[in-house]
Coordinates of C-alpha atoms in Angstrom, one line a residue:
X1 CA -21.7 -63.1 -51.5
X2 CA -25.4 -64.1 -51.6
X3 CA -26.8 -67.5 -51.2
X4 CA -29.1 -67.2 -53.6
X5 CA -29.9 -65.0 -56.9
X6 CA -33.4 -65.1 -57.8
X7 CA -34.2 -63.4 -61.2
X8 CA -37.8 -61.8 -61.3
X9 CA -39.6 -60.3 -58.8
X10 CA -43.0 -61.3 -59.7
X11 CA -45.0 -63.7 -57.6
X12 CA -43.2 -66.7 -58.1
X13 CA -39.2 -64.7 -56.8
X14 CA -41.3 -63.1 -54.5
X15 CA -42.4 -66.2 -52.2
X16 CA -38.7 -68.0 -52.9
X17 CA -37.3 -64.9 -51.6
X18 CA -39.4 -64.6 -48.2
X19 CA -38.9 -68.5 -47.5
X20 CA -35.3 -68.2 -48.1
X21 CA -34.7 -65.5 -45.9
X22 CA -36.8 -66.4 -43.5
X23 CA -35.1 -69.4 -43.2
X24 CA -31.9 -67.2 -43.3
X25 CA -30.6 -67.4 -46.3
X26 CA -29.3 -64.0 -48.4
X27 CA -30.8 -63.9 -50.8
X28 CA -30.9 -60.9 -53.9
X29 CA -33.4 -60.7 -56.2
X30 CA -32.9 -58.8 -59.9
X31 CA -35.9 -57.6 -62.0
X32 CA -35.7 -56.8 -65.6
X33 CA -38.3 -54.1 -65.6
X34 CA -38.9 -50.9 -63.6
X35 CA -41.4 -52.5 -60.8
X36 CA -42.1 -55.2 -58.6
X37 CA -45.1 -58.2 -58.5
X38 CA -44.9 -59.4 -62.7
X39 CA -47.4 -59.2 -64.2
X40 CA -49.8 -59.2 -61.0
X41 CA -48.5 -55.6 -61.1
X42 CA -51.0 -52.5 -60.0
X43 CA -50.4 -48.9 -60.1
X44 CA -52.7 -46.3 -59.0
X45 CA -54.3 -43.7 -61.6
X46 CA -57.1 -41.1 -60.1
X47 CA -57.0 -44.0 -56.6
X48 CA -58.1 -46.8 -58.7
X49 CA -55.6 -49.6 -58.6
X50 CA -54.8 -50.3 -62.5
X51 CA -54.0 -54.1 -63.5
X52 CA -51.5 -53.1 -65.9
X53 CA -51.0 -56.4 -67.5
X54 CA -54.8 -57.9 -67.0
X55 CA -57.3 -58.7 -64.7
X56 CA -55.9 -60.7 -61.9
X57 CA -58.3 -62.3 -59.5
X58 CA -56.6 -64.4 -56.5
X59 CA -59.1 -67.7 -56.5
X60 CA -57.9 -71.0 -54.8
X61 CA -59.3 -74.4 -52.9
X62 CA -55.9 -74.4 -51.0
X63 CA -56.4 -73.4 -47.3
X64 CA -52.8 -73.5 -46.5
X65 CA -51.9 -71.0 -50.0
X66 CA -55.0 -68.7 -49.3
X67 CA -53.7 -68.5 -45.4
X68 CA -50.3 -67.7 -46.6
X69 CA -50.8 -64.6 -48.9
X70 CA -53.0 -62.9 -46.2
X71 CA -50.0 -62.9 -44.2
X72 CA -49.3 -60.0 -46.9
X73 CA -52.9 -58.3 -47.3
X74 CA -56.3 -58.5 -46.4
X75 CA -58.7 -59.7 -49.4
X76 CA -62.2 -58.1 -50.6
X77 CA -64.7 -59.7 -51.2
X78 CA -64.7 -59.7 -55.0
X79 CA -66.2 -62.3 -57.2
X80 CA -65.5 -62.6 -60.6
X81 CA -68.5 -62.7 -62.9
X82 CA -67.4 -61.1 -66.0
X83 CA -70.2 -60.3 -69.0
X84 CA -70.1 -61.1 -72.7
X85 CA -71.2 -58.6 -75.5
X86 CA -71.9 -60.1 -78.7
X87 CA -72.7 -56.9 -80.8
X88 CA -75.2 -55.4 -78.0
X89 CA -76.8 -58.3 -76.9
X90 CA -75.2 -58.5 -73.4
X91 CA -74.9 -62.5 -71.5
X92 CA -74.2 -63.7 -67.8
X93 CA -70.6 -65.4 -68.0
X94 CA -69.5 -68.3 -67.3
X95 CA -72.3 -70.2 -69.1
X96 CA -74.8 -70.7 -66.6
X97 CA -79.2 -70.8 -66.5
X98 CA -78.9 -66.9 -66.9
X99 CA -77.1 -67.0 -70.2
X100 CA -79.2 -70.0 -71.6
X101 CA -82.4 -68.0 -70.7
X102 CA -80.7 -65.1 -72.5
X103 CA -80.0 -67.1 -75.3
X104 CA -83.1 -69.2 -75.7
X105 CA -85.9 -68.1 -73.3
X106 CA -85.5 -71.3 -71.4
X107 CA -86.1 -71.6 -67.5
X108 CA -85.1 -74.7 -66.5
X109 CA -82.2 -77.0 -66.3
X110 CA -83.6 -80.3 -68.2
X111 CA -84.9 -77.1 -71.2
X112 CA -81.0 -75.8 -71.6
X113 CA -79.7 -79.6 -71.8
X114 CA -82.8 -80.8 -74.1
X115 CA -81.7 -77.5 -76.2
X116 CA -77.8 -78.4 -76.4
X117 CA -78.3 -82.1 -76.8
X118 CA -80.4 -81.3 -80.2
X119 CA -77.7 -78.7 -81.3
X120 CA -74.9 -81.3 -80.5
X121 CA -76.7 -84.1 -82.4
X122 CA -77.7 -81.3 -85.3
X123 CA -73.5 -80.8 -85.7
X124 CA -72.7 -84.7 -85.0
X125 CA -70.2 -83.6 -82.8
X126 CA -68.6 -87.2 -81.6
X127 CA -65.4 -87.3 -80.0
X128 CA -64.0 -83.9 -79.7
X129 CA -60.6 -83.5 -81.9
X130 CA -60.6 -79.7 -81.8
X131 CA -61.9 -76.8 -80.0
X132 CA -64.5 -76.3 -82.3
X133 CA -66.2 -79.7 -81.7
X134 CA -65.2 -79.3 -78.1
X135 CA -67.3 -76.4 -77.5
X136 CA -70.3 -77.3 -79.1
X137 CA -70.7 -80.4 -77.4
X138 CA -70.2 -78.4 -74.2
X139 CA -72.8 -75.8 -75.0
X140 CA -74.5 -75.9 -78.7
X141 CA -73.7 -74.3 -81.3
X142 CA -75.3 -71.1 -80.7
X143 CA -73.6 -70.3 -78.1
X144 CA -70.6 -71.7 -79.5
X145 CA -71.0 -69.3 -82.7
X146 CA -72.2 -65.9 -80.3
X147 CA -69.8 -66.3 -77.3
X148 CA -67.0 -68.6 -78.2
X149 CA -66.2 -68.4 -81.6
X150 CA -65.0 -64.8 -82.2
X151 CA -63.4 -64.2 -78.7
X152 CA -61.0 -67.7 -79.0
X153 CA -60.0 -66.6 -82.4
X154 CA -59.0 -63.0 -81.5
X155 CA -57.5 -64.5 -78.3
X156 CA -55.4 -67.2 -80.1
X157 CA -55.0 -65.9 -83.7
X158 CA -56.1 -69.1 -84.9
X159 CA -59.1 -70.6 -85.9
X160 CA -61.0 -72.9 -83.5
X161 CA -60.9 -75.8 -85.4
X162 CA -57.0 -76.0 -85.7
X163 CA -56.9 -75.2 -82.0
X164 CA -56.8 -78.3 -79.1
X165 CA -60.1 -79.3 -77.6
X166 CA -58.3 -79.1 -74.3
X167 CA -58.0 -75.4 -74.3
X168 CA -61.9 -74.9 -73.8
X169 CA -62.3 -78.0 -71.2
X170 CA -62.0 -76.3 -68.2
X171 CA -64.8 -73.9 -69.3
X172 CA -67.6 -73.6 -66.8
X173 CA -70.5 -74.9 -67.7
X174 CA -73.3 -74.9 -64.9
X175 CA -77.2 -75.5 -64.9
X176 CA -77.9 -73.9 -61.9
X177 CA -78.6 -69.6 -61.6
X178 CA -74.5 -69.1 -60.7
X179 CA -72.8 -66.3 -62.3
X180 CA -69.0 -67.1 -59.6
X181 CA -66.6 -67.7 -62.5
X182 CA -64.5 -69.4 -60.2
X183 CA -65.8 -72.2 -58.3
X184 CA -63.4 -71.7 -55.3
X185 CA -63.7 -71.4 -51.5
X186 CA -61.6 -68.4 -51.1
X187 CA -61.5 -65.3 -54.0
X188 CA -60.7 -61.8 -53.9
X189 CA -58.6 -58.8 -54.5
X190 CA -56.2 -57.7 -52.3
X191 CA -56.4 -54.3 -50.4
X192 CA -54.4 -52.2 -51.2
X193 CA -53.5 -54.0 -54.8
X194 CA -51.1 -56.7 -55.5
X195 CA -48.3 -54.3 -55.7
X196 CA -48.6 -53.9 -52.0
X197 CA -48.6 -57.1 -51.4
X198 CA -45.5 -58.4 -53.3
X199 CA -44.1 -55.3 -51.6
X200 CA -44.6 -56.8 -48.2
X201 CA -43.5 -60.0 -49.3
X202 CA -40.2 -58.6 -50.1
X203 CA -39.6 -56.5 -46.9
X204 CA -35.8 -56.7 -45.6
X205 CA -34.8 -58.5 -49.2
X206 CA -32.5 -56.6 -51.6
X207 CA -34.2 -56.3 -54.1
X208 CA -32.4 -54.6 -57.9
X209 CA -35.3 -53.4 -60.8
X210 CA -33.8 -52.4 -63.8
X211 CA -31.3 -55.4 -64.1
X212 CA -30.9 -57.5 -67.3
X213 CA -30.0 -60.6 -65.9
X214 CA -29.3 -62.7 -69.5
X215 CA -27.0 -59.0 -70.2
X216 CA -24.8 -59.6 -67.5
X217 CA -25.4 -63.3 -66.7
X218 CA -21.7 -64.4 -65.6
X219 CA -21.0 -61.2 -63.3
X220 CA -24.4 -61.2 -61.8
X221 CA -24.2 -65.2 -60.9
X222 CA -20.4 -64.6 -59.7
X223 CA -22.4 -63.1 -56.3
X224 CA -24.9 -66.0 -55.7
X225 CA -23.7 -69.8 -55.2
X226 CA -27.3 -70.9 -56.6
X227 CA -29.9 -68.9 -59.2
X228 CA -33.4 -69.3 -59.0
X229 CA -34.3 -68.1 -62.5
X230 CA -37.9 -67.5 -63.3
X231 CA -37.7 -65.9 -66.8
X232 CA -38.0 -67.3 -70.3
X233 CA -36.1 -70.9 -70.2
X234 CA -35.4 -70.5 -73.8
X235 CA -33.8 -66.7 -73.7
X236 CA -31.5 -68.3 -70.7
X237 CA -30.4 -71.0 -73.6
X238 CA -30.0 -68.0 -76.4
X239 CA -32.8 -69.8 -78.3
X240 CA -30.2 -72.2 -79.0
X241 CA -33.1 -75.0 -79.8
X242 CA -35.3 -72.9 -81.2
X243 CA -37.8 -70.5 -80.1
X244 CA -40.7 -71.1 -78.1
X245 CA -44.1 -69.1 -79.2
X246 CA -46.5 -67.5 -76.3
X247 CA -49.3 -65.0 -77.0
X248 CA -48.6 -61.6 -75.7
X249 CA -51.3 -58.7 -74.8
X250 CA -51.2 -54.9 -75.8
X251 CA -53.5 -53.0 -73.8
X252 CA -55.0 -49.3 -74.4
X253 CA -55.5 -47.4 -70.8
X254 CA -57.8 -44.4 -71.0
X255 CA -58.8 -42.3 -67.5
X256 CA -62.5 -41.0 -68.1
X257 CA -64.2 -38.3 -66.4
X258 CA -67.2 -40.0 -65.5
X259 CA -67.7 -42.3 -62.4
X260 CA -69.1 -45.2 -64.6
X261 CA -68.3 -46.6 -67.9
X262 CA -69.8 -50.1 -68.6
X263 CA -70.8 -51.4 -65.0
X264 CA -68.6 -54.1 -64.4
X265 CA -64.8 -55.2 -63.5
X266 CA -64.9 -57.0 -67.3
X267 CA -66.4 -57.2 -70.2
X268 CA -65.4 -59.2 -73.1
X269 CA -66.4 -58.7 -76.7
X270 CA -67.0 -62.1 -77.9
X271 CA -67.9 -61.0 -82.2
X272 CA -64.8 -61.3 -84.7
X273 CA -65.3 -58.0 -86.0
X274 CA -64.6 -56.1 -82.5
X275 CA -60.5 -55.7 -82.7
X276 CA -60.0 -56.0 -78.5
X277 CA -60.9 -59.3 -76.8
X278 CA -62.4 -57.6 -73.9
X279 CA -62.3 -54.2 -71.7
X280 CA -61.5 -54.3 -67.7
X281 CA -62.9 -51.2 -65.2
X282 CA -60.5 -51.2 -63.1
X283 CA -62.6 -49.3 -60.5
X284 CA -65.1 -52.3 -59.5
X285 CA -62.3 -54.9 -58.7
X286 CA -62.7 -53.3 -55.7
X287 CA -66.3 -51.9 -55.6
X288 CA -65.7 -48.2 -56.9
X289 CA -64.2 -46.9 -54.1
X290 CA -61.0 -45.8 -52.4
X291 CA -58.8 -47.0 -50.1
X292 CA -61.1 -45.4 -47.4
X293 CA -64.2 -46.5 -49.0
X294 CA -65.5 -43.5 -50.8
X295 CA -66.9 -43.7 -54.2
X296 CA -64.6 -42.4 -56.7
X297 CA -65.4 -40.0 -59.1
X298 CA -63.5 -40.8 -62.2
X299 CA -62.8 -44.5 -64.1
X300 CA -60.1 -46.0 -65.9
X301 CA -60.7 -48.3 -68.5
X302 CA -58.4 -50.6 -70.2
X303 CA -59.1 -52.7 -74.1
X304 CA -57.3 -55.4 -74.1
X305 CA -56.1 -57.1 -77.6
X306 CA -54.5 -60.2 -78.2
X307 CA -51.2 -60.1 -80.3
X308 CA -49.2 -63.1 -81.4
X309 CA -45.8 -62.9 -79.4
X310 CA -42.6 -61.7 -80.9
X311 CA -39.3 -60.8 -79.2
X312 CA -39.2 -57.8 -77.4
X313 CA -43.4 -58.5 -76.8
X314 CA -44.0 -59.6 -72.7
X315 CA -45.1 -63.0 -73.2
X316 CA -48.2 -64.3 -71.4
X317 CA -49.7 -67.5 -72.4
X318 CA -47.3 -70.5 -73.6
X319 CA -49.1 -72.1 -76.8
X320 CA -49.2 -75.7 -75.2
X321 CA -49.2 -77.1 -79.0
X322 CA -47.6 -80.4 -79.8
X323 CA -44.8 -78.5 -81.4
X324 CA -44.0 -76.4 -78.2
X325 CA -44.3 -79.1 -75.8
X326 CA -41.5 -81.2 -78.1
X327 CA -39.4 -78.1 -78.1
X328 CA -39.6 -77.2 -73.7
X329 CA -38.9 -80.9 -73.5
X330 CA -35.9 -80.7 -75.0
X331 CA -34.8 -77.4 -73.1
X332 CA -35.7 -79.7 -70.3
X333 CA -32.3 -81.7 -70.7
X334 CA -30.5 -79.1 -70.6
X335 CA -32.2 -78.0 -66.9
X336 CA -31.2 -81.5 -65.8
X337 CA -27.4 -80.9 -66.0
X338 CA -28.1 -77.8 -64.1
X339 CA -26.4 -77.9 -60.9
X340 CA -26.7 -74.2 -59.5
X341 CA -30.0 -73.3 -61.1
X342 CA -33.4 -74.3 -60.3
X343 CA -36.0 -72.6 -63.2
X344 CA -39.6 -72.0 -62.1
X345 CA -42.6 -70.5 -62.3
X346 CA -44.8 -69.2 -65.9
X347 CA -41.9 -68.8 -68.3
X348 CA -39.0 -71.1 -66.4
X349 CA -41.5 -73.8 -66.6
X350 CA -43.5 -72.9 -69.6
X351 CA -46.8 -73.4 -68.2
X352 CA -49.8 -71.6 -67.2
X353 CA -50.1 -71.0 -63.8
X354 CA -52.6 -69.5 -62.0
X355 CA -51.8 -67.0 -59.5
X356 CA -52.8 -69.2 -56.4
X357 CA -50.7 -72.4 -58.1
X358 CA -47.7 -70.7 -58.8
X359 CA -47.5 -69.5 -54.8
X360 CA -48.3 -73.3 -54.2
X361 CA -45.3 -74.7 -56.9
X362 CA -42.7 -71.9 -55.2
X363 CA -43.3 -73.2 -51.8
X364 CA -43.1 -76.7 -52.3
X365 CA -40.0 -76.0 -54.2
X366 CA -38.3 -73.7 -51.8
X367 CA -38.7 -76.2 -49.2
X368 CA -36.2 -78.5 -51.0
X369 CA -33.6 -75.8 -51.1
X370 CA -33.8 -74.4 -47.2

């Protein structure tokens, strides 16, 4: 008999499952697929540690979070400063004084504003009501129309008018010569990948891959007296209230025999006629080399597309519509009359986490259970 059953092994299980047993609880954890660590998941192809289900970049403000998971791995020092191509024209992301030169020739900060004011008073862009309208009061509308406009729409399969403005308002948007994505005090990759690192997280746990858990539901929670389930909360209900919509991700992973195809970790593709949203080098999340620091002679590149989510797809994003939110608040009733299972993390929770909040949301919630 364990004390706890904790379905999924990714980052959120991971963390519940140390805590616990640290705090000496038994604990079990099931994973539906074949591998550990989610969707943070790396394998290694020619010694170049693949992100099999995107980029992941650890970035947080959180001392005590960023203290925690190098009790797993040491981090590089990688910064995230990704590059947009808009049929060959090539600009600094996130928008910064690089891109606006790019874009217009200008050199200074008061230039770029003066330039996005006129734009935004060209459109008459008042209160944003979509993302549209969002963006270009952000950043213009040539920007909006090179670098926005054809990534969001392969990204969401919408167009960006009928799309929230709040999607787009955590956007960076700097008037300084800054090209750090994230604006956090600690970022990086971890040695060794995140695989390792889940890996270490889960040393001394039993740990099942493999396992089904909504396939054999009542035998596998007959060995646990409480479930921490971090899958879909709707597949745990049988969709009985409906179905809840994500956007998934199909990637296409090629190993080339050259040691450098595009010269950074990602490019994204930000026209509506290219069919892939962006592609990721896998090689220079961690600089082009090995484990032992030598350059590596090969490359493995991944395109990444966008796909609207149906079942048997891995979900990725929740689509935080008003018809979505209506429909998780109502699984949310049935949660409350829950009394062996606590639901958490991406899917459980149907939100989007970040990597560095859903470690912060799994400790404070573990604490209530020790």
């Amino acid at each position: 008999m364990f004390d706890y059953l904790i379905v999924g092994a990714g980052l959120y299980g991971a963390v519940c499952a140390r805590e616990l047993t640290d705090a000496g609880k038994k604990v079990l954890v099931v994973e539906k697929r074949n591998h550990i660590a989610g969707n943070a998941y790396t394998d290694s192809m020619e010694g170049i540690h693949v992100h099999k289900y995107g980029a992941h970049i650890f970035h947080t403000n959180d001392t005590y979070v960023w203290d925690y998971v190098r009790r797993f791995a040491s981090f590089n020092r990688f910064t995230n400063s990704p590059v947009a191509n808009y049929k060959g024209e090539i600009y600094s992301l996130p928008f910064n004084m690089y891109t606006f030169h790019q874009m217009w020739g200008v050199v200074t900060p008061a230039e770029a504003k003066e330039r996005i004011e006129k734009q935004r008073e060209e459109a008459n862009v008042g209160e944003p009501a979509n993302l549209e309208e969002q963006a270009i009061s952000l950043v213009g509308t040539d920007i909006y129309e090179k670098l926005i406009k054809g990534y969001t729409e392969k990204q969401w399969g919408r167009q960006c008018r009928d799309l929230p403005a709040f999607i787009i308002k955590r956007l960076p948007v700097r008037f300084t010569y800054d090209n750090n994505y994230f604006n956090a005090l600690y970022q990086g990759i971890p040695v060794g990948g995140y695989t390792k690192l889940v890996s270490r997280m889960l040393e001394g746990i039993e740990v099942r891959t493999n396992v089904d858990y909504l396939s054999s539901k009542e035998e596998l929670n007959a060995l646990a007296k409480k479930i921490i389930y971090t899958g879909p909360i709707d597949a745990f209900y049988g969709y009985s209230l409906g179905t809840l919509e994500y956007r998934s991700l199909r990637f296409e992973t090629e190993i080339l025999d050259i040691p450098n195809y595009q010269g950074n970790a990602v490019v994204n593709y930000t026209d509506g006629e290219t069919p892939y949203t962006r592609i990721l080098e896998h090689k220079w999340f961690e600089f082009g080399k090995d484990e032992n620091g030598e350059d590596l002679p090969k490359t493995v590149i991944s395109r990444e597309y966008s796909l609207e989510w149906k079942a048997g797809d891995e979900p990725y994003y929740p689509v935080n519509d008003e018809k979505n939110t209506a429909l998780y608040a109502r699984y949310k009733e049935l949660v409350g009359r829950e009394e062996n299972v606590i639901f958490g993390g991406r899917l459980g929770e149907y939100k989007y986490y970040d990597m560095d909040q859903v470690i912060a949301a799994a400790l404070q919630n573990v604490e209530l259970l020790k």
